Coordinates of C-alpha atoms and ligand atoms in Angstrom, one line a residue:
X1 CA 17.6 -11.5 10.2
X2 CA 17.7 -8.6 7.7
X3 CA 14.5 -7.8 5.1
X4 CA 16.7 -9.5 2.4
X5 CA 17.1 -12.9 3.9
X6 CA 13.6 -12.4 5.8
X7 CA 12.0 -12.1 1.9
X8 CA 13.7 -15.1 0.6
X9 CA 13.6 -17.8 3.3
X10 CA 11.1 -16.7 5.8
X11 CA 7.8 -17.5 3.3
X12 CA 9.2 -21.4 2.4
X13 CA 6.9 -23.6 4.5
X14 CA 7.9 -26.7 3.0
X15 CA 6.7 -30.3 4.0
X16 CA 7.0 -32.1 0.8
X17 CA 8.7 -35.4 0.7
X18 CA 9.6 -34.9 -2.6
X19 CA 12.6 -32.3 -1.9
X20 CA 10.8 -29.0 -3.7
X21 CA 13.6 -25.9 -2.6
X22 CA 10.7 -23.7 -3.1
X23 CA 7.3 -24.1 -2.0
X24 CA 5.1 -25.8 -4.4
X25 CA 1.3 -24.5 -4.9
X26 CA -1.2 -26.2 -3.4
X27 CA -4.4 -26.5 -5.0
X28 CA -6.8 -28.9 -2.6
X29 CA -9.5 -27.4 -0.6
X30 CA -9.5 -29.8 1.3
X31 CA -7.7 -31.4 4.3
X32 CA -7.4 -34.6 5.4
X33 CA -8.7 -35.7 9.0
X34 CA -7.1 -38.0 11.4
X35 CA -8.8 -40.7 13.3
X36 CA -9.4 -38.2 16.2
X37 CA -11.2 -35.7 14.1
X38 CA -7.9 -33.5 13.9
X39 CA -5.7 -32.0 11.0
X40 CA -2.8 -33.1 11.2
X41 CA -1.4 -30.8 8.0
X42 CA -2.7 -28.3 10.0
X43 CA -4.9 -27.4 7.4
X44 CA -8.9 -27.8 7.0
X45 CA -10.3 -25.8 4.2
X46 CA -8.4 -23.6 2.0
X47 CA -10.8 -20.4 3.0
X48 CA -9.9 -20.9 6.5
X49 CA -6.2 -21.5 5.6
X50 CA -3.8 -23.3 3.3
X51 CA -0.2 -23.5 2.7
X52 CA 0.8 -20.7 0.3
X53 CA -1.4 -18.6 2.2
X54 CA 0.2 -19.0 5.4
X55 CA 3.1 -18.8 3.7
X56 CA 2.4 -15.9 2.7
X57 CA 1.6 -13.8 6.0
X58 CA 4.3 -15.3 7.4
X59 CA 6.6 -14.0 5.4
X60 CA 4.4 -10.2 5.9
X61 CA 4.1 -10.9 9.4
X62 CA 8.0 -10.7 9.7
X63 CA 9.0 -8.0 7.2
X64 CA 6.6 -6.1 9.1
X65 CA 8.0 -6.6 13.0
X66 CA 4.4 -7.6 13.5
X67 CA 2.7 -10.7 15.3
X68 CA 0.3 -11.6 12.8
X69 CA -0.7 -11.0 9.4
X70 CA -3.5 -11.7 7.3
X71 CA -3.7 -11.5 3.5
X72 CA -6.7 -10.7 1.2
X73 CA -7.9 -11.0 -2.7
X74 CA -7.2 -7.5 -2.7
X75 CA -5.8 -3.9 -1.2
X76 CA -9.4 -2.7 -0.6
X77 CA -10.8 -5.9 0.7
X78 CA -7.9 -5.9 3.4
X79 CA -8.9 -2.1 4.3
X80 CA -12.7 -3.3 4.1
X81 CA -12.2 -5.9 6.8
X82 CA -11.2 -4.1 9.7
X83 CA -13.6 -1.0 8.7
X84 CA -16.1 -3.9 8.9
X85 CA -14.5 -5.1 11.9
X86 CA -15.5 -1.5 14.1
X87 CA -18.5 -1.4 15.6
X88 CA -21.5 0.6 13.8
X89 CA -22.0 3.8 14.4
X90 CA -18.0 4.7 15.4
X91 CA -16.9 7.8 14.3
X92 CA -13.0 7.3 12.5
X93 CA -10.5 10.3 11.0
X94 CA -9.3 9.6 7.9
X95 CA -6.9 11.3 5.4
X96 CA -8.3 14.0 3.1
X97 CA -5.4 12.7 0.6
X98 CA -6.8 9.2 1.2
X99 CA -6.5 6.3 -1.9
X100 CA -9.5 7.3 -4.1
X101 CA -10.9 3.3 -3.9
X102 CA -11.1 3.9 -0.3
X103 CA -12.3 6.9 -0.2
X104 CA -15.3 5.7 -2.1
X105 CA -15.9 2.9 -0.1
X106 CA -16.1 4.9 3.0
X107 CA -18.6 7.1 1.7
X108 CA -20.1 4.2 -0.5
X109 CA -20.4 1.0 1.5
X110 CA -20.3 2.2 4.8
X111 CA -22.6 5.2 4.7
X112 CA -25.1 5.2 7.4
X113 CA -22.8 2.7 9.4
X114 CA -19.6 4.8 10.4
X115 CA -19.0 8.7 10.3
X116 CA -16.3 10.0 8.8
X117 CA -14.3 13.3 8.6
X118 CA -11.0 13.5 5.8
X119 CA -8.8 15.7 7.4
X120 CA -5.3 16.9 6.5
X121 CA -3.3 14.7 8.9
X122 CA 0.3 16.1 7.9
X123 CA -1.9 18.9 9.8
X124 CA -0.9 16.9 13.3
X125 CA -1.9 19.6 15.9
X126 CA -5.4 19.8 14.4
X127 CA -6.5 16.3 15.2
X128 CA -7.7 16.6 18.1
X129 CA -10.1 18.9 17.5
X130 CA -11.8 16.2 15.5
X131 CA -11.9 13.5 18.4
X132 CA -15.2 12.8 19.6
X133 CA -16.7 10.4 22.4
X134 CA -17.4 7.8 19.5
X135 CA -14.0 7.7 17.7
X136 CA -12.2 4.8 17.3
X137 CA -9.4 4.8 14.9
X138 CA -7.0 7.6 13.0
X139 CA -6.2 5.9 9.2
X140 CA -3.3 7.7 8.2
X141 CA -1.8 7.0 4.5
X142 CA 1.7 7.4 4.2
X143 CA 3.1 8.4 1.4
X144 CA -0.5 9.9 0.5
X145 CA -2.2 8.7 -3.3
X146 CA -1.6 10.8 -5.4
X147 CA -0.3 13.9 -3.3
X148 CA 2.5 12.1 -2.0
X149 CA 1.8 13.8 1.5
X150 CA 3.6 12.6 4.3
X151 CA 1.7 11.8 7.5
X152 CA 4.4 11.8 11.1
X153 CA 3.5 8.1 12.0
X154 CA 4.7 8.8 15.6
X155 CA 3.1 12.0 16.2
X156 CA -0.4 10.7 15.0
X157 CA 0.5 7.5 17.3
X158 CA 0.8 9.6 20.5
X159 CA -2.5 11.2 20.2
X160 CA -4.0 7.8 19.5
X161 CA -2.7 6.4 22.2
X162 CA -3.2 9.0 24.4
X163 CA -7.3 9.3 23.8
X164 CA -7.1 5.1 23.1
X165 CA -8.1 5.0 19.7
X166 CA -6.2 2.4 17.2
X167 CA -3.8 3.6 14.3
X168 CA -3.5 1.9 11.0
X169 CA -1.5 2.7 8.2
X170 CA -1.8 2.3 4.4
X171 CA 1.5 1.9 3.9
X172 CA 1.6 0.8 0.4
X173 CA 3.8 3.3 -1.2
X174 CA 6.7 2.9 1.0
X175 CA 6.3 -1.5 1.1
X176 CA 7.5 -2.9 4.0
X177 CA 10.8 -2.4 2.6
X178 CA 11.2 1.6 3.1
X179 CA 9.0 1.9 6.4
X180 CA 7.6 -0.2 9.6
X181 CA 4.7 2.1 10.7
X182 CA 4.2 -0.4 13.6
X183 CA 7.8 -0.3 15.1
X184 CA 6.3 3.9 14.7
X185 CA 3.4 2.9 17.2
X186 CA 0.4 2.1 14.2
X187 CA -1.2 -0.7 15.3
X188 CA -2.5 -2.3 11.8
X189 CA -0.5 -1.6 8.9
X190 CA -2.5 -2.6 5.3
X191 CA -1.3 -2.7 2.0
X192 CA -2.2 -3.4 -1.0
X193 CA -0.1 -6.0 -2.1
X194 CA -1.1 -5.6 -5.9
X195 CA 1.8 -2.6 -6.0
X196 CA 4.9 -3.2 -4.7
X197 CA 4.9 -6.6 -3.0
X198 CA 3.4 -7.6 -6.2
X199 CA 5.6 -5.5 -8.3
X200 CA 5.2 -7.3 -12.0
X201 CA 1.1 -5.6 -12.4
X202 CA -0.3 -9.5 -12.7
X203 CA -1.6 -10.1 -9.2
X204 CA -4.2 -8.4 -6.6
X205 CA -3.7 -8.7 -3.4
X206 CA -3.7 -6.9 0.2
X207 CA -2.8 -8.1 3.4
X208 CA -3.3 -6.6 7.1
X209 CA -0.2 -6.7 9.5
X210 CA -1.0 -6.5 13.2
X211 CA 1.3 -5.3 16.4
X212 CA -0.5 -7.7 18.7
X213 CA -2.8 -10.5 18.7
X214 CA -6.2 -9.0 20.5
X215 CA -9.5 -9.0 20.2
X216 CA -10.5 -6.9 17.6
X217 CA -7.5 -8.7 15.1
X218 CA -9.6 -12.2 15.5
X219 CA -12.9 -9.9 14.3
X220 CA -10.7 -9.4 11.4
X221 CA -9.4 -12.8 11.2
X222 CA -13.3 -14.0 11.5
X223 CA -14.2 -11.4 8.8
X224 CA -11.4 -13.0 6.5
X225 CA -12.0 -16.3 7.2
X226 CA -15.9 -16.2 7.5
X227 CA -16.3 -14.2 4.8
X228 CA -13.9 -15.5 2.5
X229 CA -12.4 -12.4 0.2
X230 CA -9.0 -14.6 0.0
X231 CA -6.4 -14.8 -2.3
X232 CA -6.2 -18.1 -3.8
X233 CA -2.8 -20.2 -3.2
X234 CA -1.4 -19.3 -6.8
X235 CA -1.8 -15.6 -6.5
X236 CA 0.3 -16.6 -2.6
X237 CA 2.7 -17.8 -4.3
X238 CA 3.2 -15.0 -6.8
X239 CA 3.3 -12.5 -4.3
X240 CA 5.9 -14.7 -1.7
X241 CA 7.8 -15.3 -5.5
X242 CA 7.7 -11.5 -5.8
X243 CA 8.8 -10.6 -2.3
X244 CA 12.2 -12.4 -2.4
X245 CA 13.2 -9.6 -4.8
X246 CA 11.5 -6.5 -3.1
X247 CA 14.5 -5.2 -1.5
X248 CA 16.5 -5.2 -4.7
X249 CA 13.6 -3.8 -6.7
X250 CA 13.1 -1.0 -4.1
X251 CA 16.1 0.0 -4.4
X252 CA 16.1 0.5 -8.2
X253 CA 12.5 2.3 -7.6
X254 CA 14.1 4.4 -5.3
X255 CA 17.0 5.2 -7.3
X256 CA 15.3 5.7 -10.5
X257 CA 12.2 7.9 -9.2
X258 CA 14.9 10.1 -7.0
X259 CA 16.5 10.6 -10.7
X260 CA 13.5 11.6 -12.3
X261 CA 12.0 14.0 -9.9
X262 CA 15.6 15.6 -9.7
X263 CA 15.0 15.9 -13.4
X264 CA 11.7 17.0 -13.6
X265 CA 12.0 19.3 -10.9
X266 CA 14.7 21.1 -13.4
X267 CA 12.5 21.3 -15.8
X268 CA 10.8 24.8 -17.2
X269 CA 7.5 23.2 -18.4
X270 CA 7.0 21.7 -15.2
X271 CA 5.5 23.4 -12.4
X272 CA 5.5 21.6 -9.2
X273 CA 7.0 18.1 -8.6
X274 CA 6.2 15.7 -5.1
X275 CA 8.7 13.8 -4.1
X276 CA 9.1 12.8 -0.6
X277 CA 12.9 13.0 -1.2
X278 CA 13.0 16.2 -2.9
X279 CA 14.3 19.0 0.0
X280 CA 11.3 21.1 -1.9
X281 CA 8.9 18.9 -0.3
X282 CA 6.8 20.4 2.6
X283 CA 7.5 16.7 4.8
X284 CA 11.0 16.5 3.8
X285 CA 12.2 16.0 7.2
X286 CA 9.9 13.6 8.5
X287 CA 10.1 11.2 5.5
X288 CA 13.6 11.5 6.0
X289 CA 13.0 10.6 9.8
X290 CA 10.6 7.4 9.3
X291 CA 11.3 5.9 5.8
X292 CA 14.5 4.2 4.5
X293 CA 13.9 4.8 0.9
X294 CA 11.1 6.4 -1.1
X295 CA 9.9 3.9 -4.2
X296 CA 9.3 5.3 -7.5
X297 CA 6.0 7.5 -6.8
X298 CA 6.0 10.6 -7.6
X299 CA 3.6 13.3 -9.0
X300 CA 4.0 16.6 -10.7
X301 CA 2.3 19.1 -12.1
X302 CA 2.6 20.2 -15.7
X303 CA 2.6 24.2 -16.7
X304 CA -0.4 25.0 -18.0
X305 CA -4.2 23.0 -18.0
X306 CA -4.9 19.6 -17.7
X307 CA -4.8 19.5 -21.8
X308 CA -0.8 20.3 -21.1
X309 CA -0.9 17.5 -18.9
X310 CA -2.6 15.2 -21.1
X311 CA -0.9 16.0 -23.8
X312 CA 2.6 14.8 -21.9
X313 CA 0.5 11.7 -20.8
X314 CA 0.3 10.5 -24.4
X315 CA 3.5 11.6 -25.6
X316 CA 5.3 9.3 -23.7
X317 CA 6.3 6.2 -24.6
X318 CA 8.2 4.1 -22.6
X319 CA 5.7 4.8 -19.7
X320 CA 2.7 2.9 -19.8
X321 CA -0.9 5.3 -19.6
X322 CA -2.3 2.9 -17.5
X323 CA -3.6 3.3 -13.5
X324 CA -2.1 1.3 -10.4
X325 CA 1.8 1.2 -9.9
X326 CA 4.7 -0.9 -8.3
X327 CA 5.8 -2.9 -11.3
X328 CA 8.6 -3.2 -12.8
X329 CA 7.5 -1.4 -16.2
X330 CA 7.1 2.2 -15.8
X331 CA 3.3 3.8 -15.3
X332 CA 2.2 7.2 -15.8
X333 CA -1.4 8.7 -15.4
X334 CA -3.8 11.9 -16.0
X335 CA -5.1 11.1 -12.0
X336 CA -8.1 14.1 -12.1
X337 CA -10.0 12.1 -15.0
X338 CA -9.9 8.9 -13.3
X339 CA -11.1 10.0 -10.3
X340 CA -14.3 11.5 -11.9
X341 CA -16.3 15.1 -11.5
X342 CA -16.0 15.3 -7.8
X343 CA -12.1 14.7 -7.9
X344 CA -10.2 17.4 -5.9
X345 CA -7.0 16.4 -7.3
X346 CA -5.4 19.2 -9.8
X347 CA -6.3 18.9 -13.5
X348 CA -2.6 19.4 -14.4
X349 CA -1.4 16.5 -11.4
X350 CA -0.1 13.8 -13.4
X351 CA 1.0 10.4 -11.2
X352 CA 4.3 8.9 -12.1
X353 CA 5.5 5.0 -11.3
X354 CA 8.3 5.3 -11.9
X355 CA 9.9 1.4 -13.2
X356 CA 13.2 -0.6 -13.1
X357 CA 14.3 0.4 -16.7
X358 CA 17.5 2.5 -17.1
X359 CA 16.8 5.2 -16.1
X360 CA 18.6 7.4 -19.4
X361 CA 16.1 6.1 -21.4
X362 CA 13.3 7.3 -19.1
X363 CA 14.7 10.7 -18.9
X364 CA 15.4 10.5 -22.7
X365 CA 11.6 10.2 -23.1
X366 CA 10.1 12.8 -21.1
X367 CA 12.7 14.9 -22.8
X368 CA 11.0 14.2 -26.2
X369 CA 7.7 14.2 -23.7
X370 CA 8.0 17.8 -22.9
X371 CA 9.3 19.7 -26.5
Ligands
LIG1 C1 -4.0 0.4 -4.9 C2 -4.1 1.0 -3.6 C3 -5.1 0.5 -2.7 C4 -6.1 -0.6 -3.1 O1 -5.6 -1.8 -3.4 P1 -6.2 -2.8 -4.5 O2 -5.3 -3.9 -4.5 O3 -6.3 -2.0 -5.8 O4 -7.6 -3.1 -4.0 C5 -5.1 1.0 -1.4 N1 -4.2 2.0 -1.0 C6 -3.3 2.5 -1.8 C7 -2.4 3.6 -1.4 C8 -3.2 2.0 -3.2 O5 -2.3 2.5 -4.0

């Protein structure tokens, strides 16, 4: 089946007696028990599983091409559980251009328990230099927050494989609509579902996508089950409501942020602009090579000092000043003061989502924006 009819059918478990076309929500906890101690719904307890949640990574486990999936209250909960799933003391590589909430929890949360080093994976022939006796997994994001860097899933795959260490992919930019990083050879893909999959800003969400049902995936199903950070079964069924129209909305993403970066690329008051699909950018050819499409992220950078680039932020006015991204309504963002003092992201950077409205009208207003 194609991603269209996979997003609409795939994720509509339905047992009702009552003739429901979609999925209802179901609120019990609890499960009923047969006379031999079983569960017949196949249910138990609504933490361990219930029936918009398994809905739900069905439907992911399928868009993805993987063999399991499991879904979390939120992006970094999802990335939490499998760092919480390595054993202490392994060493992992991680992106320098890696999503500021991870970032921080790395250096946060697991200080003391894993080592770290952020290195510039587009970079691919200087990873190995960084592979020690305790390393364990390469996290590659790709297309990078906020940089918009794009890391060769394949290339980073083979030198996984061939020193045995995992790959996992934070593939939210792309959605599993634009690019499969396990059909690429990752072996976890995460997102978080609170962007795209999402894709209206009133849900949070991440899920985890596996290649293969092993051992360490039931640490991670243990860590979601055991320790419970679970979406509950109405934020399920507002994501598997969203994903029947991710294709379509992708396309309008892509469409609309291809526009704009043309655009502001043109422009003489901008100075840089990163866009996987612009030729300009450095990784041109392999987004071109391992995505479909390229959603509506993009950053640029404004002539000028970050007051320049402020300054643009609150002239808009059809783009929300707001953080996150993926929804429908357009988002824009001064990225360096979010991130705090120790940000290394460019003062001028400012970090586009770019929405489904028509796209004249966002032009028109980073016309008025920018004079
Ligand atoms: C937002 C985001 C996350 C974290 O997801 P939450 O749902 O906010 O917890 C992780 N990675 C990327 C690339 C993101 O944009």
């Amino acid at each position: 089946m194609h991603t269209e009819t996979i997003a609409i059918h795939a994720g509509n478990l339905i047992h009702s007696a009552t003739g429901d076309v979609t999925q209802p929500i179901s609120l019990s906890t609890t499960f009923f028990r047969d006379e031999n101690g079983g569960y017949p719904g196949g249910h138990m307890y609504s933490r361990v599983s219930n029936p918009n949640r398994s809905a739900l990574e069905k439907v992911l486990t399928m868009l993805d091409k993987g063999a399991d999936a499991c879904a979390f209250s939120s992006g970094n909960t999802a990335g939490m559980a499998l760092f919480q799933a390595l054993t202490p003391g392994s060493h992992i590589i991680a992106p320098d251009d890696m999503y500021w909430g991870f970032k921080k929890q790395l250096l946060s949360i697991f200080k003391g328990i894993l080592e770290i080093d952020f290195i510039d994976l587009t970079a691919v022939e200087g990873i190995e230099a960084y592979i020690k006796e305790n390393t364990v997994l390469i996290w590659v994001e790709t297309p990078s927050n906020p940089l918009l860097k794009i890391t060769d899933i394949a290339a980073v795959s083979a030198i996984a494989k061939k020193h045995q260490l995992m790959l996992a992919c934070d593939s939210t930019f792309a959605s599993p609509c634009f690019q499969q990083p396990l059909l690429l050879g990752a072996d976890i893909v995460m997102h978080s579902s609170t962007k795209y999959i999402g894709g209206h800003s009133d849900v949070l969400g991440g899920v985890l996508v596996t290649a293969v049902q092993n051992e360490f995936w039931e640490k991670i199903r243990n860590i979601q089950q055991v320790g419970g950070a679970v979406p509950s079964p109405f934020d399920c069924f507002l994501l598997l409501r969203s994903l029947k129209t991710l294709t379509y909305r992708m396309k309008g993403h892509h469409d609309n942020g291809l526009a704009l970066a043309h655009y502001l690329e043109n422009h003489p008051k901008i100075e840089a602009v990163y866009h996987p699909g612009l030729p300009s950018h450095p990784q041109h050819e392999i987004a071109k090579k391992q995505m479909s499409g390229y959603s509506g992220m993009l950053s640029v950078l404004v002539k000028g000092d970050g007051e320049n680039a402020r300054k643009v932020v609150n002239k808009v006015k059809l783009f929300a000043q707001a953080t996150s991204l993926g929804g429908v309504e357009s988002l824009i963002e001064h990225r360096a003061s979010v991130e705090g003092p120790d940000t290394k992201t460019p003062q001028n950077l400012i970090r586009i989502s770019v929405g489904l409205e028509h796209i004249d009208d966002l032009i028109s207003d980073f016309e008025q924006a920018l004079t």
